[in-house]
PDB file of C-alpha atoms in Angstrom:
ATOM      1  CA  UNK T   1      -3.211 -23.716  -3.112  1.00  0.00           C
ATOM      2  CA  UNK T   2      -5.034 -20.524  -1.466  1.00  0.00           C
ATOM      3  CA  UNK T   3      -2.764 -18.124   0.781  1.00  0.00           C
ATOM      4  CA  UNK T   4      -4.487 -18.394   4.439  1.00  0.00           C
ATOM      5  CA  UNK T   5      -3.591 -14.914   6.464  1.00  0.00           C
ATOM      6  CA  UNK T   6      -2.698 -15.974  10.108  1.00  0.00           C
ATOM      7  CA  UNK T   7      -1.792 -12.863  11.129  1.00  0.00           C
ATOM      8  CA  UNK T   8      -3.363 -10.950  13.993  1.00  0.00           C
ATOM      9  CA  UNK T   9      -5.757  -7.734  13.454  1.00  0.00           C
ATOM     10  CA  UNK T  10      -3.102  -6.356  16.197  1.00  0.00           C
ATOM     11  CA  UNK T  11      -0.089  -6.822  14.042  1.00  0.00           C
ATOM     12  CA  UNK T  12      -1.555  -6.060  10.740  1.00  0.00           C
ATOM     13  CA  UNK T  13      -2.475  -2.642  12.349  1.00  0.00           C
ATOM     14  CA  UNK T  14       1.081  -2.058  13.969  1.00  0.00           C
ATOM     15  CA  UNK T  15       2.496  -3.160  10.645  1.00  0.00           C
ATOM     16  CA  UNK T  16       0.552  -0.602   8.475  1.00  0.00           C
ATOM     17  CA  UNK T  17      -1.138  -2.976   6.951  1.00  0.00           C
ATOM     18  CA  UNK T  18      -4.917  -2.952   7.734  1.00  0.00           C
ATOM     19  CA  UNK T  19      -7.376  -0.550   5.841  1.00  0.00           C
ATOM     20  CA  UNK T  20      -9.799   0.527   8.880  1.00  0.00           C
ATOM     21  CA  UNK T  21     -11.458   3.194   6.939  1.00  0.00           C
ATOM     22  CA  UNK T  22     -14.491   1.343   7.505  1.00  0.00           C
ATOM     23  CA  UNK T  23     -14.187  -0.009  10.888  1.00  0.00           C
ATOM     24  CA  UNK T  24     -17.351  -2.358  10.416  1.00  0.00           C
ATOM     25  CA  UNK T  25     -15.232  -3.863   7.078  1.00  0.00           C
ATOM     26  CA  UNK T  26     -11.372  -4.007   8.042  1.00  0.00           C
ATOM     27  CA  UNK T  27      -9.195  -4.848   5.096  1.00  0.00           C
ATOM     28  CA  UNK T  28      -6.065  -6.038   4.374  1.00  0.00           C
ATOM     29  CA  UNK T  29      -3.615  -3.516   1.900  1.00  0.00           C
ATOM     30  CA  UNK T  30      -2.592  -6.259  -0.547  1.00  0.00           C
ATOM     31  CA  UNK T  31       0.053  -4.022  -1.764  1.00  0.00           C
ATOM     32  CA  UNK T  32       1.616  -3.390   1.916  1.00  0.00           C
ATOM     33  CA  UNK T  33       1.180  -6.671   2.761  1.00  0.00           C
ATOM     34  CA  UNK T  34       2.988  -8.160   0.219  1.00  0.00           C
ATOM     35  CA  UNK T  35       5.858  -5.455  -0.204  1.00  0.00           C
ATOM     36  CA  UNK T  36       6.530  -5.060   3.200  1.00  0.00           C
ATOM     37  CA  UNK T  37       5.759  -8.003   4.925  1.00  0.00           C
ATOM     38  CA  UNK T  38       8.941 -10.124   5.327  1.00  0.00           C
ATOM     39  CA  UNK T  39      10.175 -10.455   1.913  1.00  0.00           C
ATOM     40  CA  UNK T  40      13.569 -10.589   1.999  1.00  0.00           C
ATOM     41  CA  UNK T  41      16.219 -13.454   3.683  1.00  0.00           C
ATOM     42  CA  UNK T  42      18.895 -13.412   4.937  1.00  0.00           C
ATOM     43  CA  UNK T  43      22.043 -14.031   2.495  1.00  0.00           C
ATOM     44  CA  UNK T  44      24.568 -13.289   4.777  1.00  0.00           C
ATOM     45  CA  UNK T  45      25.608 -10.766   7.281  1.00  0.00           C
ATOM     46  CA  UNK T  46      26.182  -8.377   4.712  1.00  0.00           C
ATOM     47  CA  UNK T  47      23.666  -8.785   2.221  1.00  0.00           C
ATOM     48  CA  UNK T  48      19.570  -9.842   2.241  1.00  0.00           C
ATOM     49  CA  UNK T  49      17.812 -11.348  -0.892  1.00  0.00           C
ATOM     50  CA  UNK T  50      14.766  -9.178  -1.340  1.00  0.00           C
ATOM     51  CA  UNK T  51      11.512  -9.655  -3.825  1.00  0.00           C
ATOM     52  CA  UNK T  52      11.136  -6.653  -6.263  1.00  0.00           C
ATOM     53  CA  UNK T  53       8.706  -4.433  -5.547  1.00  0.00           C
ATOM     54  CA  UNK T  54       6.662  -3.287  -8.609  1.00  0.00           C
ATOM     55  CA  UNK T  55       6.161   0.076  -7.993  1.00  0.00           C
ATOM     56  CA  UNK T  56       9.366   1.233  -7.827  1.00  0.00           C
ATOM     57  CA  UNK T  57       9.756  -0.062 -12.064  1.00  0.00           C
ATOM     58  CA  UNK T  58       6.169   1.833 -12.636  1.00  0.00           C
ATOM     59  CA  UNK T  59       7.850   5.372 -10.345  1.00  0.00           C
ATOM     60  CA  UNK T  60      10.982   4.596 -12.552  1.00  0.00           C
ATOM     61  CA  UNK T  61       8.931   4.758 -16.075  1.00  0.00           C
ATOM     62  CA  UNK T  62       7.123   7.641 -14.554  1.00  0.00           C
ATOM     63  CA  UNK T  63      10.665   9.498 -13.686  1.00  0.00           C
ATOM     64  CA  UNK T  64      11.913   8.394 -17.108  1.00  0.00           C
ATOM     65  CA  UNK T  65       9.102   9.708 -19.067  1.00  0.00           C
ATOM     66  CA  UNK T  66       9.090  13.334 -16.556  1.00  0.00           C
ATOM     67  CA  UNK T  67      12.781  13.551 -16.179  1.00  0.00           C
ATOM     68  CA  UNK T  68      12.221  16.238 -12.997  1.00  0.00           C
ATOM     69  CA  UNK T  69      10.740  16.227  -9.611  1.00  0.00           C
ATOM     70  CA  UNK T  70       7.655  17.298 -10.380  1.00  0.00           C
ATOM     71  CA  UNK T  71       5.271  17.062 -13.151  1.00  0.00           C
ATOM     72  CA  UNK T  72       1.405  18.875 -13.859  1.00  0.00           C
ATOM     73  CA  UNK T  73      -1.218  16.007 -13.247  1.00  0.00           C
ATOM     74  CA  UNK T  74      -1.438  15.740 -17.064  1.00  0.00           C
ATOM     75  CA  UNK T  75       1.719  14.697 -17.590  1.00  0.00           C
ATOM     76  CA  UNK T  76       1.252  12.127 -14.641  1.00  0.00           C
ATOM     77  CA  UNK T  77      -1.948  10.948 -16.100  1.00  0.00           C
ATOM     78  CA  UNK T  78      -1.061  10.777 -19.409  1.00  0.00           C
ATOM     79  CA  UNK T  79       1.965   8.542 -18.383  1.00  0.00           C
ATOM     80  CA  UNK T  80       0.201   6.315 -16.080  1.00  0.00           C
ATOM     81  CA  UNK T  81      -2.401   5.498 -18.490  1.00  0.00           C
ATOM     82  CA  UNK T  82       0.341   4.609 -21.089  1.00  0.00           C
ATOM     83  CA  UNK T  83       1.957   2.381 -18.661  1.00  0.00           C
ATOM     84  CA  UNK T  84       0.686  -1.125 -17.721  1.00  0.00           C
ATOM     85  CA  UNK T  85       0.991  -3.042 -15.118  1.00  0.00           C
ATOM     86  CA  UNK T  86       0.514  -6.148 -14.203  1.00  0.00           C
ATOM     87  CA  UNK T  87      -3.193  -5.186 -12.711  1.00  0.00           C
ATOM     88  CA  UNK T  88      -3.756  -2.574 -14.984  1.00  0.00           C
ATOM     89  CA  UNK T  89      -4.375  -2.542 -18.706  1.00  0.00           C
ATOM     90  CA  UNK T  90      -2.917  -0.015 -21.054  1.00  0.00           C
ATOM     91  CA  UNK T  91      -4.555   2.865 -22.349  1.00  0.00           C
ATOM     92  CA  UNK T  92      -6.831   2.412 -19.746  1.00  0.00           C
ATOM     93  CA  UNK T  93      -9.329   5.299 -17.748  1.00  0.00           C
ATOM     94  CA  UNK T  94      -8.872   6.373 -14.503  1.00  0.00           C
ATOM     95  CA  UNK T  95     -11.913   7.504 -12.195  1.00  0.00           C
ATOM     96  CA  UNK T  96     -12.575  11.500 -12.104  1.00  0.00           C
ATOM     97  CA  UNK T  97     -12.623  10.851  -8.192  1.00  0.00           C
ATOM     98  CA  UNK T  98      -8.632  10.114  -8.507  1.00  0.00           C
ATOM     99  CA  UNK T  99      -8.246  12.635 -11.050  1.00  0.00           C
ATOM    100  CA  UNK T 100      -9.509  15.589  -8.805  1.00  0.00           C
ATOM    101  CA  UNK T 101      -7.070  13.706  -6.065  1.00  0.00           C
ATOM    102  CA  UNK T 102      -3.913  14.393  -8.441  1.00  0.00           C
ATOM    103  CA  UNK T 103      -5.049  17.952  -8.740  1.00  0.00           C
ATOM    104  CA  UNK T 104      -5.868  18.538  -5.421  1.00  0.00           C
ATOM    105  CA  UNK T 105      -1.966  17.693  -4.696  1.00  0.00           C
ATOM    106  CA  UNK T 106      -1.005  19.879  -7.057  1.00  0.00           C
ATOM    107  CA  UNK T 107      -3.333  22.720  -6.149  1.00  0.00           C
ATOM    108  CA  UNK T 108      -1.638  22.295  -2.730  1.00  0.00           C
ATOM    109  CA  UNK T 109       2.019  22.836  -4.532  1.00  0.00           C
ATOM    110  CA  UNK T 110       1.547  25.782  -7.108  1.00  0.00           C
ATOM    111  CA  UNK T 111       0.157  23.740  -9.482  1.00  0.00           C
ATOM    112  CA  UNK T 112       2.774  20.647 -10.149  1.00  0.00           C
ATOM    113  CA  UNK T 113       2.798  17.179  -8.366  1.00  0.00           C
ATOM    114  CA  UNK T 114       6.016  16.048  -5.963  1.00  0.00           C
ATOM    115  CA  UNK T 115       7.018  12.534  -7.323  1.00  0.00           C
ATOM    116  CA  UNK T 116       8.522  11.644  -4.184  1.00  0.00           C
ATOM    117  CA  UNK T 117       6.011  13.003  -1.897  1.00  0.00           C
ATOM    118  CA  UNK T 118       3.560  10.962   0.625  1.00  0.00           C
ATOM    119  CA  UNK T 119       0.804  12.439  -1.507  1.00  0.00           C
ATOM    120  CA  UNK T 120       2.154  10.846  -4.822  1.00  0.00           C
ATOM    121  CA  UNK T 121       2.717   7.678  -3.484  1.00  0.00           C
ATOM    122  CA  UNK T 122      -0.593   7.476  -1.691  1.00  0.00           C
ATOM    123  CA  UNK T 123      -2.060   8.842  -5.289  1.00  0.00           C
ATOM    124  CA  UNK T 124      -0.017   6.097  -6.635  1.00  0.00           C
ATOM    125  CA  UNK T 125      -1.372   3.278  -4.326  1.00  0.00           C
ATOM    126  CA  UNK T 126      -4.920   4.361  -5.807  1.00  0.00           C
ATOM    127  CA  UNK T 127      -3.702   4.556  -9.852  1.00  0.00           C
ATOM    128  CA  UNK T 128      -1.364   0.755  -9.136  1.00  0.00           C
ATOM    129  CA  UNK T 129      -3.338  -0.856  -5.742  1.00  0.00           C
ATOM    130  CA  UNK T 130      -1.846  -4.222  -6.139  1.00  0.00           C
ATOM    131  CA  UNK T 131       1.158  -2.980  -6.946  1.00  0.00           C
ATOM    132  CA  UNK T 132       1.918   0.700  -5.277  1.00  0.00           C
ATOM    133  CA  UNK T 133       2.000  -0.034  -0.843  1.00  0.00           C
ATOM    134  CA  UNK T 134       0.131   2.745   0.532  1.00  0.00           C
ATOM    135  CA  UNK T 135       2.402   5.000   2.453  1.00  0.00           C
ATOM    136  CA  UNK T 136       0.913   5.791   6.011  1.00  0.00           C
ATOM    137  CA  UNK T 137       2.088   9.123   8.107  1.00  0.00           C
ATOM    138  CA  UNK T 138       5.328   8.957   9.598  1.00  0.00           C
ATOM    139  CA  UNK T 139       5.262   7.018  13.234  1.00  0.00           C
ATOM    140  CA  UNK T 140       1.903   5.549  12.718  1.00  0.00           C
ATOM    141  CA  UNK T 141       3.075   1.953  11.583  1.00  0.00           C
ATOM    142  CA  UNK T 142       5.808   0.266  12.462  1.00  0.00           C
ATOM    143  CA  UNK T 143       7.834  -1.902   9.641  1.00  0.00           C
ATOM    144  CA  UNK T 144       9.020  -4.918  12.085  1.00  0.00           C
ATOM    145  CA  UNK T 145       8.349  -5.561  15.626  1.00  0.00           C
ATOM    146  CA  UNK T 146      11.105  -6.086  18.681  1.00  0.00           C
ATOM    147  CA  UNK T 147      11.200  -8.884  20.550  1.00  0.00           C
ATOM    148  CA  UNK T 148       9.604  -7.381  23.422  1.00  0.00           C
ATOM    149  CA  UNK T 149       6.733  -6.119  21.001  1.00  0.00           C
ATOM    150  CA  UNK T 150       6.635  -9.758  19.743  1.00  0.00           C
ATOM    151  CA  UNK T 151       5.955 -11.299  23.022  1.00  0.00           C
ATOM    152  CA  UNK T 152       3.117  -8.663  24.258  1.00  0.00           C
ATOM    153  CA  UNK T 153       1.833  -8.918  20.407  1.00  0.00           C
ATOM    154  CA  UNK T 154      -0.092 -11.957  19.655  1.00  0.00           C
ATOM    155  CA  UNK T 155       1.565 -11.436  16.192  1.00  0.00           C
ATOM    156  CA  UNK T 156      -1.205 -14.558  14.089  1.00  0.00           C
ATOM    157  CA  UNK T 157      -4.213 -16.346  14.725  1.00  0.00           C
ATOM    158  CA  UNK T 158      -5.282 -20.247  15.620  1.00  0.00           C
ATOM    159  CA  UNK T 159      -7.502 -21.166  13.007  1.00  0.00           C
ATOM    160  CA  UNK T 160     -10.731 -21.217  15.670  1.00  0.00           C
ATOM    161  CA  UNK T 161     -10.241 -17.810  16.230  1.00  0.00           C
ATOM    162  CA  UNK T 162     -10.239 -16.868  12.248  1.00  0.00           C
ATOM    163  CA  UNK T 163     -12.897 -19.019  11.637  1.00  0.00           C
ATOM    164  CA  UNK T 164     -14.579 -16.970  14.699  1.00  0.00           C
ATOM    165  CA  UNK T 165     -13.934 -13.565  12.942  1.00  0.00           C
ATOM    166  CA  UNK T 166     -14.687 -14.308   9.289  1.00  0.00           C
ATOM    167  CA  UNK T 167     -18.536 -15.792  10.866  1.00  0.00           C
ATOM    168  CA  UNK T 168     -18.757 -12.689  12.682  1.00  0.00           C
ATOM    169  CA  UNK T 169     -17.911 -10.621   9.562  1.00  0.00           C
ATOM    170  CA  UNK T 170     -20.456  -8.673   7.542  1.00  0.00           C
ATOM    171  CA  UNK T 171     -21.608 -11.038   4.071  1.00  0.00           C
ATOM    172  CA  UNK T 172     -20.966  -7.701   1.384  1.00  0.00           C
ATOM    173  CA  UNK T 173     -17.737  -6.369   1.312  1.00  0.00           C
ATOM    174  CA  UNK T 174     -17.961  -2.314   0.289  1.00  0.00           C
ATOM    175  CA  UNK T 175     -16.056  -0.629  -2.753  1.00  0.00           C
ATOM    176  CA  UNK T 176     -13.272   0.654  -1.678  1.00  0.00           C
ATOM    177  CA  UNK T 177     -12.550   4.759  -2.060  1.00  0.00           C
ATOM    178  CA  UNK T 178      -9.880   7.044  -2.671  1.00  0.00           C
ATOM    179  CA  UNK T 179      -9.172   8.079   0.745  1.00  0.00           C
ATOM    180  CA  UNK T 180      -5.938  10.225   0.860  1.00  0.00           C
ATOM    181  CA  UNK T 181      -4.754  12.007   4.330  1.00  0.00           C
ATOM    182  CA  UNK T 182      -3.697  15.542   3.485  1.00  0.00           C
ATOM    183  CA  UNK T 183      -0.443  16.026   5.222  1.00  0.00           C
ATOM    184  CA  UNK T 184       2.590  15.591   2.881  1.00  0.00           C
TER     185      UNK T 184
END
């Protein structure tokens, strides 16, 4: 069966996940959508149930192979293209575009690479998209919604009005780019 978003462009946007890089061609993060996007239950008042998210086993092969805070961006690279994921073939190549990324982090700390830094992560979105969510600047998204959010919020759609939007949509989607936002 095919997964049908329902979700608003309103609370995809409040919820961090909506690419609007290209404001003619918003997309959905599949990452961020996925990984934060209700996915845990309730188990009981003490405890939730919560899907594994992906990117935390690819940071913790990363931190294994590193073993420090920091690493040059080739230590990162040579790790990341030893490590596989479920997207991502081994020993594969990554673009020069997020190459010069990972070096422009570490150009902007003395020459090594923060693992646990915004930068990273949004580096490591780029390297892992469908597995990495990409990490927005603090107080720019908002990771659930109150109740008085919810009832301002029209928080999905009825299926006239996605119908509606996905006519009214360009035909070609565009490649999507390495666009990283500087402040760590």
């Amino acid at each position: 069966s095919a997964w049908q978003f329902q979700e608003s462009i309103d609370y995809l946007r409040q919820m961090g996940m909506l690419d609007e890089s290209d404001v003619s061609q918003p997309r959905v993060i599949i990452a961020n959508y996925l990984y934060m996007h209700a996915d845990c239950i309730d188990g009981s008042y003490f405890y939730q149930y919560c899907c594994a998210n992906p990117c935390e086993d690819l940071m913790s092969k990363l931190e294994q192979g590193i073993q420090a805070p920091y690493a040059t961006p080739d230590e990162i690279i040579g790790l990341v293209l030893a490590t596989p994921a479920r997207s991502t073939p081994a020993n594969r190549s990554l673009a020069p575009a997020l190459v010069r990324k990972l070096e422009d982090v570490a150009d902007h700390h003395g020459g090594v690479v923060p693992l646990h830094g915004r930068l990273f992560a949004q580096w490591m979105h780029f390297a892992y998209p469908h597995e990495c969510p990409y990490p927005h600047l603090s107080g720019t998204t908002k990771l659930s919604v109150s109740l008085e959010e919810e009832a301002e919020l029209k928080l999905s759609w009825s299926e006239s009005e996605m119908r509606s939007y996905v006519e009214s949509s360009p035909d070609v989607p565009k490649a999507i780019g390495c666009d990283m936002q500087d402040p760590e």
